Coordinates of C-alpha atoms and ligand atoms in Angstrom, one line a residue:
M1 CA -59.1 27.9 55.6
D2 CA -57.3 31.1 54.7
G3 CA -54.5 31.1 52.1
L4 CA -51.0 31.9 53.4
M5 CA -49.9 34.6 51.0
M6 CA -48.8 38.2 51.7
D7 CA -51.6 40.7 51.8
V8 CA -49.8 43.3 49.7
P9 CA -52.2 46.1 48.7
L10 CA -52.7 46.4 44.9
S11 CA -52.0 50.1 44.8
I12 CA -50.6 52.4 42.2
P13 CA -47.4 53.0 44.3
L14 CA -46.7 49.2 44.0
L15 CA -46.5 49.7 40.2
L16 CA -44.6 53.0 40.4
R17 CA -41.9 51.6 42.8
R18 CA -41.0 49.1 40.0
T19 CA -40.9 51.9 37.5
E20 CA -38.5 53.9 39.7
A21 CA -36.3 51.0 40.5
L22 CA -36.0 49.5 37.0
F23 CA -37.0 52.1 34.4
G24 CA -35.9 55.5 35.6
H25 CA -33.9 56.0 32.4
K26 CA -36.7 55.2 30.0
P27 CA -37.9 58.2 28.0
L28 CA -41.1 60.2 28.0
V29 CA -41.4 62.5 25.0
T30 CA -43.9 65.4 24.8
R31 CA -44.9 67.5 21.9
R32 CA -45.5 71.0 23.3
A33 CA -48.1 73.5 22.0
D34 CA -45.3 75.3 20.1
R35 CA -44.6 71.9 18.4
S36 CA -41.1 71.5 20.0
L37 CA -40.3 68.2 21.6
Q38 CA -39.6 68.0 25.3
R39 CA -37.8 64.9 26.6
C40 CA -37.5 63.6 30.1
T41 CA -37.4 60.2 31.8
Y42 CA -39.6 58.2 34.1
G43 CA -37.0 58.9 36.9
E44 CA -37.5 62.7 36.5
C45 CA -41.2 62.4 36.1
L46 CA -41.6 60.4 39.3
R47 CA -39.3 62.6 41.2
R48 CA -41.4 65.6 40.2
A49 CA -44.6 63.6 40.8
R50 CA -43.5 63.2 44.4
G51 CA -42.7 66.9 44.5
L52 CA -46.2 67.6 43.3
A53 CA -47.7 65.4 46.0
A54 CA -45.7 67.2 48.7
G55 CA -46.6 70.7 47.2
L56 CA -50.3 69.8 47.0
A57 CA -50.2 68.7 50.7
S58 CA -48.7 72.0 51.6
L59 CA -51.7 73.7 49.8
G60 CA -54.0 71.7 52.1
V61 CA -54.8 68.7 49.9
T62 CA -55.2 65.7 52.1
P63 CA -55.7 61.9 51.2
G64 CA -59.2 61.4 49.7
D65 CA -59.4 65.0 48.3
R66 CA -60.0 65.3 44.6
V67 CA -57.5 67.2 42.4
G68 CA -58.8 68.2 39.0
T69 CA -56.7 68.4 35.8
F70 CA -57.6 70.4 32.7
C71 CA -54.8 69.4 30.5
W72 CA -53.7 67.9 27.2
N73 CA -51.5 64.8 27.1
H74 CA -48.0 65.7 28.3
S75 CA -45.4 64.6 30.8
R76 CA -46.6 67.1 33.5
H77 CA -50.0 65.6 33.2
L78 CA -48.3 62.3 33.8
E79 CA -46.7 63.7 36.9
A80 CA -50.2 64.4 38.2
Y81 CA -51.4 61.0 37.1
Y82 CA -48.7 59.3 39.2
G83 CA -48.2 61.9 42.0
V84 CA -51.8 62.6 43.0
P85 CA -53.0 58.9 43.5
A86 CA -49.6 58.0 45.0
S87 CA -50.3 60.7 47.7
G88 CA -53.7 59.2 48.6
A89 CA -55.6 61.9 46.8
V90 CA -57.9 61.3 43.8
L91 CA -56.9 62.5 40.3
H92 CA -60.0 63.9 38.6
T93 CA -59.4 64.5 34.9
L94 CA -61.7 67.1 33.4
N95 CA -62.9 66.9 29.8
I96 CA -61.7 70.1 28.2
R97 CA -64.3 69.9 25.5
L98 CA -67.3 70.3 27.7
H99 CA -69.3 73.6 28.1
A100 CA -68.3 75.8 31.1
D101 CA -71.7 75.2 32.8
E102 CA -71.2 71.4 32.8
L103 CA -67.6 71.7 33.9
A104 CA -68.6 73.9 36.8
Y105 CA -71.3 71.4 37.8
I106 CA -68.8 68.5 37.6
I107 CA -66.1 70.3 39.6
T108 CA -68.6 71.2 42.3
H109 CA -70.2 67.8 42.4
A110 CA -66.8 66.1 42.7
G111 CA -65.7 68.7 45.3
D112 CA -62.3 69.3 43.7
A113 CA -59.9 70.7 46.3
A114 CA -57.5 72.1 43.6
I115 CA -57.3 72.2 39.8
I116 CA -54.2 71.9 37.6
V117 CA -54.7 73.8 34.3
D118 CA -52.7 74.1 31.1
K119 CA -51.9 77.7 30.4
V120 CA -52.7 77.1 26.7
L121 CA -56.2 76.0 27.8
W122 CA -56.8 79.1 29.8
P123 CA -59.3 80.6 27.3
A124 CA -61.5 77.5 27.8
F125 CA -61.0 77.4 31.6
A126 CA -61.5 81.1 32.4
P127 CA -65.3 80.9 32.0
V128 CA -65.3 77.8 34.2
R129 CA -63.3 79.6 36.9
E130 CA -65.8 82.4 37.0
R131 CA -68.5 79.9 38.0
L132 CA -66.4 78.4 40.8
G133 CA -65.7 79.3 44.4
N134 CA -62.3 79.9 45.8
I135 CA -60.4 76.7 44.7
P136 CA -56.6 76.9 44.2
I137 CA -55.9 77.0 40.5
I138 CA -52.4 75.7 39.6
V139 CA -51.2 76.7 36.1
I140 CA -48.7 74.8 34.0
S141 CA -47.1 77.5 31.9
D142 CA -44.1 77.2 29.5
D143 CA -43.4 80.9 29.6
G144 CA -43.8 81.5 33.3
D145 CA -46.5 84.1 32.7
L146 CA -49.6 83.3 34.8
P147 CA -53.3 84.4 34.8
P148 CA -54.0 86.6 37.8
G149 CA -54.7 84.8 41.1
T150 CA -53.3 81.5 40.0
I151 CA -50.4 79.4 41.4
D152 CA -47.3 78.4 39.4
Y153 CA -47.2 74.6 38.9
E154 CA -43.4 74.7 38.9
Q155 CA -43.4 76.3 42.3
V156 CA -45.8 73.7 43.7
V157 CA -43.5 70.9 42.4
A158 CA -40.4 72.5 43.9
A159 CA -41.8 74.1 47.1
T160 CA -41.6 71.2 49.5
A161 CA -39.1 68.4 49.9
P162 CA -40.7 65.3 48.3
S163 CA -40.9 62.1 50.3
D164 CA -38.2 59.5 49.3
S165 CA -40.6 56.7 48.6
L166 CA -44.0 55.9 47.3
A167 CA -45.8 54.3 50.2
D168 CA -48.5 51.6 50.0
I169 CA -52.1 52.8 50.0
D170 CA -55.2 50.8 50.9
E171 CA -56.2 49.1 47.7
G172 CA -59.8 49.9 48.1
A173 CA -59.2 53.7 48.2
G174 CA -60.2 55.9 45.3
A175 CA -57.3 56.7 43.0
L176 CA -58.8 58.4 39.9
M177 CA -62.1 59.9 38.9
C178 CA -63.8 60.6 35.6
Y179 CA -67.2 62.0 34.7
T180 CA -69.2 60.6 31.8
S181 CA -72.3 61.8 30.1
G182 CA -75.5 60.7 31.9
T183 CA -78.1 59.1 29.6
T184 CA -80.6 61.5 31.1
G185 CA -79.6 64.6 33.1
R186 CA -76.2 65.5 34.3
S187 CA -72.8 63.8 34.0
K188 CA -72.0 61.0 36.4
G189 CA -68.8 60.4 38.3
V190 CA -66.9 57.1 38.1
L191 CA -64.4 56.6 40.9
Y192 CA -61.7 54.1 40.2
S193 CA -59.9 52.4 43.1
H194 CA -56.2 51.6 43.3
R195 CA -57.0 47.9 43.1
S196 CA -59.1 48.3 40.0
M197 CA -56.4 50.4 38.3
V198 CA -53.7 47.8 39.0
L199 CA -55.8 44.8 37.8
H200 CA -56.8 46.8 34.7
A201 CA -53.2 47.6 33.9
L202 CA -52.2 44.0 34.2
T203 CA -55.0 42.7 32.0
L204 CA -54.6 45.5 29.5
S205 CA -51.0 44.4 29.0
L206 CA -51.7 40.8 28.2
P207 CA -50.9 39.4 24.8
D208 CA -54.5 38.8 23.9
C209 CA -55.4 42.3 25.0
L210 CA -53.0 45.1 24.0
N211 CA -49.9 42.9 24.1
L212 CA -47.7 45.5 25.7
R213 CA -44.1 45.1 26.8
E214 CA -41.0 47.0 28.0
S215 CA -39.7 47.5 24.5
D216 CA -42.8 49.3 23.4
V217 CA -43.0 53.0 22.6
V218 CA -46.6 53.9 23.2
L219 CA -48.4 57.0 22.0
A220 CA -51.9 57.5 23.5
V221 CA -53.8 59.8 21.1
V222 CA -56.8 59.2 23.4
P223 CA -56.9 62.2 25.7
M224 CA -55.8 61.7 29.3
F225 CA -59.3 63.0 30.2
H226 CA -61.0 60.1 28.5
V227 CA -61.1 57.1 30.9
N228 CA -57.5 57.7 32.1
A229 CA -56.2 57.5 28.6
W230 CA -57.6 54.0 28.6
G231 CA -55.3 53.0 31.4
L232 CA -52.2 53.2 29.2
P233 CA -50.1 55.5 31.5
F234 CA -50.3 52.9 34.3
A235 CA -49.7 49.8 32.1
C236 CA -46.7 51.6 30.5
A237 CA -45.2 52.7 33.8
M238 CA -45.6 49.2 35.2
L239 CA -43.8 47.6 32.2
G240 CA -41.3 50.4 31.6
S241 CA -42.6 51.1 28.1
A242 CA -41.5 54.5 26.7
Q243 CA -44.4 57.0 26.1
V244 CA -44.8 59.7 23.5
L245 CA -47.4 62.4 24.4
P246 CA -48.8 64.4 21.5
G247 CA -49.9 67.5 23.5
P248 CA -52.5 69.6 21.6
C249 CA -51.2 68.5 18.1
L250 CA -53.7 65.9 17.2
D251 CA -53.9 66.4 13.4
A252 CA -53.0 63.5 11.2
A253 CA -49.7 65.0 9.9
S254 CA -48.4 65.7 13.4
L255 CA -49.3 62.3 14.6
V256 CA -47.7 60.5 11.6
E257 CA -44.6 62.6 12.1
L258 CA -44.3 61.5 15.7
F259 CA -45.0 57.8 14.9
E260 CA -42.2 57.9 12.4
S261 CA -39.6 60.0 14.3
E262 CA -40.1 58.4 17.7
R263 CA -40.5 54.8 16.2
V264 CA -43.8 54.4 18.0
T265 CA -44.9 50.7 18.3
V266 CA -48.4 51.0 19.8
T267 CA -50.9 53.8 19.5
A268 CA -54.6 54.2 20.6
G269 CA -57.5 56.5 19.7
V270 CA -61.0 56.8 18.5
P271 CA -62.1 56.1 14.9
T272 CA -62.2 59.7 13.9
I273 CA -58.5 60.0 14.5
W274 CA -57.7 56.9 12.5
H275 CA -60.0 58.0 9.6
G276 CA -57.9 61.2 9.4
V277 CA -54.6 59.3 9.6
L278 CA -55.8 56.9 6.8
K279 CA -56.7 59.8 4.5
Y280 CA -53.4 61.5 5.3
L281 CA -51.4 58.4 4.5
D282 CA -53.3 57.8 1.3
E283 CA -52.5 61.3 0.2
H284 CA -48.9 61.4 1.5
P285 CA -47.2 58.0 0.8
G286 CA -43.7 57.2 1.7
H287 CA -43.7 57.4 5.5
D288 CA -41.8 54.7 7.3
L289 CA -44.2 53.4 9.9
S290 CA -42.6 50.0 10.1
S291 CA -42.2 50.2 13.9
L292 CA -46.0 50.5 14.4
R293 CA -47.4 47.1 15.3
A294 CA -50.8 48.0 16.7
M295 CA -53.3 50.9 16.3
V296 CA -55.9 50.3 19.0
V297 CA -59.3 51.7 18.3
G298 CA -62.2 52.1 20.7
G299 CA -64.9 54.5 21.9
A300 CA -67.0 53.8 18.7
A301 CA -67.2 51.1 16.1
I302 CA -64.5 51.0 13.4
P303 CA -65.8 49.9 10.0
E304 CA -64.4 46.7 8.5
S305 CA -63.4 48.7 5.4
T306 CA -61.1 50.9 7.5
I307 CA -59.4 47.9 9.1
R308 CA -58.9 46.4 5.6
A309 CA -57.7 49.7 4.1
F310 CA -55.0 50.1 6.8
D311 CA -53.9 46.5 6.4
T312 CA -53.8 46.3 2.6
R313 CA -52.7 49.9 1.7
H314 CA -50.3 50.6 4.6
G315 CA -49.5 47.3 6.3
L316 CA -50.9 48.7 9.6
H317 CA -52.8 46.6 12.1
I318 CA -56.0 47.9 13.7
V319 CA -57.0 46.3 17.1
H320 CA -60.6 46.9 17.8
A321 CA -61.7 47.1 21.5
W322 CA -64.9 48.0 23.3
G323 CA -65.2 49.7 26.7
M324 CA -66.8 52.5 28.7
T325 CA -65.9 55.0 31.3
E326 CA -67.7 52.7 33.7
T327 CA -65.5 49.8 32.7
S328 CA -62.1 51.5 33.1
P329 CA -62.4 51.0 30.0
I330 CA -61.3 47.5 28.7
G331 CA -64.3 45.3 28.3
T332 CA -64.0 43.3 25.1
I333 CA -61.3 43.1 22.5
S334 CA -61.3 41.6 19.0
R335 CA -58.3 39.3 18.5
V336 CA -58.7 36.6 15.9
P337 CA -58.5 33.2 17.8
S338 CA -56.0 30.5 16.8
E339 CA -58.6 28.3 15.3
L340 CA -59.3 31.0 12.7
A341 CA -55.7 31.7 11.9
S342 CA -56.0 30.1 8.4
A343 CA -59.6 31.2 7.8
P344 CA -60.1 33.3 4.6
P345 CA -59.1 37.0 5.0
D346 CA -62.8 38.1 4.6
Y347 CA -63.8 36.0 7.5
Q348 CA -60.9 37.4 9.6
Y349 CA -61.7 41.0 8.7
A350 CA -65.4 40.5 9.7
W351 CA -64.3 39.1 13.0
R352 CA -61.9 42.0 13.6
A353 CA -64.7 44.5 13.0
T354 CA -66.8 43.0 15.8
Q355 CA -66.2 44.2 19.4
G356 CA -64.6 40.9 20.2
R357 CA -64.5 38.7 23.3
P358 CA -64.4 39.7 26.9
A359 CA -61.1 40.4 28.5
P360 CA -60.0 38.1 31.3
M361 CA -62.0 38.8 34.5
V362 CA -64.8 40.6 32.6
E363 CA -68.0 38.6 32.5
I364 CA -70.7 39.4 29.9
R365 CA -74.3 38.6 29.2
A366 CA -77.2 40.2 27.3
R367 CA -80.8 40.6 28.3
S368 CA -83.9 41.3 26.2
E369 CA -87.4 41.9 27.6
Q370 CA -87.8 38.1 27.6
G371 CA -84.8 37.6 29.9
L372 CA -81.1 36.7 29.3
V373 CA -80.6 36.0 25.6
A374 CA -78.8 32.9 24.1
W375 CA -75.3 33.3 22.7
D376 CA -76.5 32.5 19.2
G377 CA -75.2 35.5 17.3
M378 CA -78.7 36.5 16.4
T379 CA -80.8 37.4 19.4
M380 CA -80.4 41.0 20.5
G381 CA -80.2 42.2 24.1
E382 CA -78.7 44.9 26.2
L383 CA -75.1 44.0 27.2
E384 CA -74.5 43.7 30.9
V385 CA -71.0 43.4 32.4
R386 CA -69.4 42.5 35.7
G387 CA -65.7 42.6 36.8
P388 CA -63.2 44.0 39.2
W389 CA -62.8 47.2 37.2
V390 CA -66.4 47.8 36.5
A391 CA -68.1 50.6 38.4
A392 CA -70.4 49.4 41.3
A393 CA -72.0 52.9 41.7
Y394 CA -71.7 56.5 40.5
Y395 CA -70.0 59.0 42.8
P396 CA -70.7 59.5 45.7
G397 CA -72.5 56.1 45.8
D398 CA -75.5 56.4 43.6
V399 CA -76.7 53.0 42.3
A400 CA -79.1 54.2 39.6
M401 CA -81.5 51.3 39.1
D402 CA -81.6 51.8 35.3
R403 CA -77.8 51.2 35.2
W404 CA -77.4 48.2 37.6
T405 CA -79.3 45.0 37.7
D406 CA -80.7 43.6 41.0
D407 CA -77.8 41.2 41.1
G408 CA -75.2 44.0 40.6
W409 CA -74.3 43.7 36.9
F410 CA -73.7 47.0 35.1
R411 CA -76.2 47.7 32.3
T412 CA -74.2 49.2 29.4
G413 CA -77.0 50.6 27.3
D414 CA -75.4 48.9 24.2
I415 CA -77.7 46.5 22.3
V416 CA -75.7 43.5 21.2
T417 CA -75.7 40.0 19.8
I418 CA -73.3 37.5 21.3
A419 CA -72.1 34.6 19.1
P420 CA -71.5 31.1 20.5
S421 CA -67.8 32.0 20.5
G422 CA -68.5 34.8 23.0
C423 CA -67.8 37.4 20.3
V424 CA -69.9 40.5 20.9
T425 CA -71.3 42.7 18.1
I426 CA -72.9 46.0 18.9
Q427 CA -76.1 46.3 16.9
D428 CA -77.6 49.5 18.4
R429 CA -77.6 51.8 21.4
A430 CA -80.4 52.0 24.0
K431 CA -79.0 55.2 25.5
D432 CA -80.4 58.3 23.9
L433 CA -77.1 60.0 23.0
V434 CA -75.0 61.0 20.0
K435 CA -71.3 60.0 19.9
S436 CA -69.4 62.5 17.8
G437 CA -65.7 62.1 17.4
G438 CA -65.5 60.1 20.6
E439 CA -67.4 62.6 22.6
W440 CA -71.0 62.4 23.8
I441 CA -73.8 64.8 22.9
S442 CA -77.0 64.7 25.0
T443 CA -80.0 64.7 22.7
V444 CA -82.3 65.2 25.7
A445 CA -80.5 68.4 26.7
L446 CA -80.7 69.7 23.1
E447 CA -84.4 68.8 22.8
S448 CA -85.3 70.5 26.1
A449 CA -83.6 73.7 24.9
L450 CA -85.1 73.5 21.4
V451 CA -88.7 73.2 22.6
G452 CA -88.1 76.7 24.2
H453 CA -87.8 78.2 20.7
P454 CA -91.1 80.0 19.8
W455 CA -91.3 78.4 16.3
V456 CA -90.8 74.8 17.6
S457 CA -93.8 72.7 18.5
E458 CA -92.2 69.3 18.9
V459 CA -88.7 68.1 18.5
A460 CA -86.6 64.9 18.4
V461 CA -82.8 65.1 18.2
V462 CA -81.3 61.9 16.8
A463 CA -77.9 60.6 15.8
V464 CA -77.2 60.3 12.0
P465 CA -74.1 58.7 10.5
H466 CA -71.2 61.0 9.5
P467 CA -68.0 60.0 7.6
Q468 CA -65.6 62.0 9.8
W469 CA -67.3 62.2 13.2
G470 CA -69.1 58.9 13.3
E471 CA -72.3 60.5 14.3
R472 CA -73.8 64.0 14.3
P473 CA -77.0 65.3 15.8
L474 CA -80.0 66.0 13.5
A475 CA -82.9 68.1 14.8
V476 CA -86.3 66.7 13.5
I477 CA -88.9 69.4 14.2
V478 CA -92.6 69.8 14.0
P479 CA -92.8 73.6 13.5
V480 CA -95.5 75.9 14.9
A481 CA -98.1 76.4 12.1
G482 CA -96.8 78.8 9.5
C483 CA -93.2 78.9 10.8
Q484 CA -90.1 77.6 9.1
P485 CA -87.2 77.6 11.5
T486 CA -83.8 77.3 9.7
I487 CA -80.7 75.5 11.0
E488 CA -78.9 78.8 11.3
E489 CA -81.6 80.3 13.5
L490 CA -81.7 77.2 15.7
R491 CA -77.9 77.1 16.1
T492 CA -77.9 80.8 17.1
F493 CA -80.6 80.1 19.6
L494 CA -78.7 77.1 21.1
A495 CA -75.2 78.6 21.0
P496 CA -75.0 80.4 24.4
R497 CA -75.8 77.2 26.3
F498 CA -73.9 74.5 24.5
A499 CA -70.4 73.8 23.2
K500 CA -70.2 74.6 19.5
W501 CA -69.7 71.0 18.5
W502 CA -72.9 70.0 20.2
L503 CA -75.1 72.1 17.8
P504 CA -77.1 70.1 15.2
D505 CA -75.7 70.4 11.7
A506 CA -79.1 70.1 10.0
V507 CA -82.8 70.4 10.7
V508 CA -85.6 68.4 9.0
L509 CA -89.2 69.8 9.3
V510 CA -91.9 67.2 9.6
D511 CA -95.7 67.2 10.0
H512 CA -95.7 64.9 13.0
L513 CA -93.4 62.6 15.0
P514 CA -94.2 58.9 15.7
K515 CA -95.6 58.3 19.2
T516 CA -96.5 55.4 21.4
G517 CA -100.1 54.8 22.5
T518 CA -99.4 56.8 25.6
G519 CA -98.0 59.7 23.7
K520 CA -94.3 58.9 24.3
L521 CA -92.0 59.9 21.4
K522 CA -90.7 56.8 19.5
K523 CA -87.1 58.1 19.2
H524 CA -86.0 54.7 17.8
E525 CA -88.3 55.1 14.8
V526 CA -87.2 58.7 14.2
R527 CA -83.6 57.5 14.3
A528 CA -84.3 54.7 11.9
M529 CA -86.1 57.0 9.5
F530 CA -83.1 59.2 9.0
K531 CA -80.2 56.8 9.6
E532 CA -80.5 55.2 6.2
Q533 CA -81.2 58.4 4.3
F534 CA -78.1 60.1 5.7
A535 CA -75.9 56.9 5.3
Q536 CA -77.0 56.9 1.6
E537 CA -76.3 60.6 1.1
Q538 CA -72.7 59.9 2.2
R539 CA -72.0 57.0 -0.1
P540 CA -69.8 57.9 -3.0
Ligands
LIG601 P1 -67.5 56.3 27.0 O1 -68.0 56.0 28.4 O2 -67.6 57.7 26.7 O3 -66.1 55.7 26.8 O4 -68.5 55.6 26.0 C1 -68.7 54.2 26.1 C2 -69.7 53.8 24.9 O5 -69.0 54.1 23.7 C3 -70.1 52.4 24.9 O6 -71.1 52.1 25.8 C4 -70.5 52.2 23.4 O7 -71.8 52.8 23.2 C5 -69.5 53.1 22.7 N1 -68.3 52.3 22.3 C6 -67.1 52.2 22.9 N2 -66.3 51.4 22.2 C7 -67.0 51.0 21.1 C8 -66.7 50.1 20.0 N3 -65.6 49.5 19.9 N4 -67.7 49.9 19.1 C9 -68.9 50.5 19.2 N5 -69.2 51.4 20.3 C10 -68.3 51.6 21.2

């Protein structure tokens, strides 16, 4: 028997109609590149978002088309966040930190019909544009001065009369898109649906997740090109929470200034950001951050010592969460359960440093070579997840067998233990990548390039711990007999093909690399060999 409830599509317009009706007056504050603050409201933002949708349609963008953005976090990026999906098109956020070749590949693979670019990012985008065909490039410029052959964003917003309302959209339709680093080969596209975004926004807001509410002032440090700024722009719009957008000013001093002046209550970012903020606060005491009730951290593990330091030295509360581009991102979150409320502080800190328990509607399990592992807190296995905001395939429909199980669970590539409580601890990573400051570096791509160097016989690039960036790539090289390649030579050799921050910081020359019986490189062993050595070197 069917239920007798309305079949209202779970679409982004459903959330935004509420925002327009109830929270049109609530503020959005942007820090511009020149450091000045620009203030507007949800009402203005959504009016302009509808104008953008109409302007894009007049440029030939139709429902289902992908519209790229190459932007910092600011209110006009929010207009695209709301206006593009609400028009039925798909917002495709581009990671401004990638190399021009990779960006050109991603834009072409996604088939972007137009791209919105920040003028201040033009130096990074110009080489990408050279690699593209004739796609309309719309530029957001504060001074009205535009690169040749581009379209003024303000004209697109104002050109056509916007529709009066935000109409429903089929909940299964694609709404946003984000590419993530493939474990081997090129980046992979994740296509979020309206339904998945709405369910994610609802769950993200729950008290045991981010605990968001109308009275919050939310500052996402996490870039809007990283998994939709972790879904915060939609959760905030749904609830009417004010938003503060830091633009390109992501240094600790600028962030602390905004936390203080705008009375921010919730903020979110990767550990590298919070390590910088901790150092800044230690060195510059006296800031009034009493409004700040949660600093959400994800994208990489946060050490227990950092959680403790924020608590004890600054009265600031870190909330540790785990997620992925493929999981929208919220997967697990570390909230101390009620039965541990009076447990000793050390116990509570240890719990908070784990990746925590699955969010509602996210199911987890872990698998070793022997099959699914027990939730005993000791047996390691690869984490697998399932849920309404977990990707079922990569765009345009690629179900890579190494990423999905036969019964459709997503294989995360994270090696974990799961405690009887359901609490997940990441122990290792099966995927052969380096995560530096929240961004991926492909070791496979660096190795393929390095073996092309005439002095390199064999090479393994592995992640080693780093106090600021979390991890950095180390090149471990068996040189050609009689040759001594230096790190400077290798970096110069790699520089034309990779973003600067991808280049290894150090090289270690070895006589041989460990191999399996079939001659396959044992990357795990190489990583283990250097992990401890580098960790020790960094200890004070
Ligand atoms: P991305 O798709 O770029 O967001 O990266 C997702 C990956 O980042 C996960 O599979 C983990 O390897 C890592 N990651 C994310 N959050 C955490 C966390 N809290 N602790 C440890 N690793 C994390």
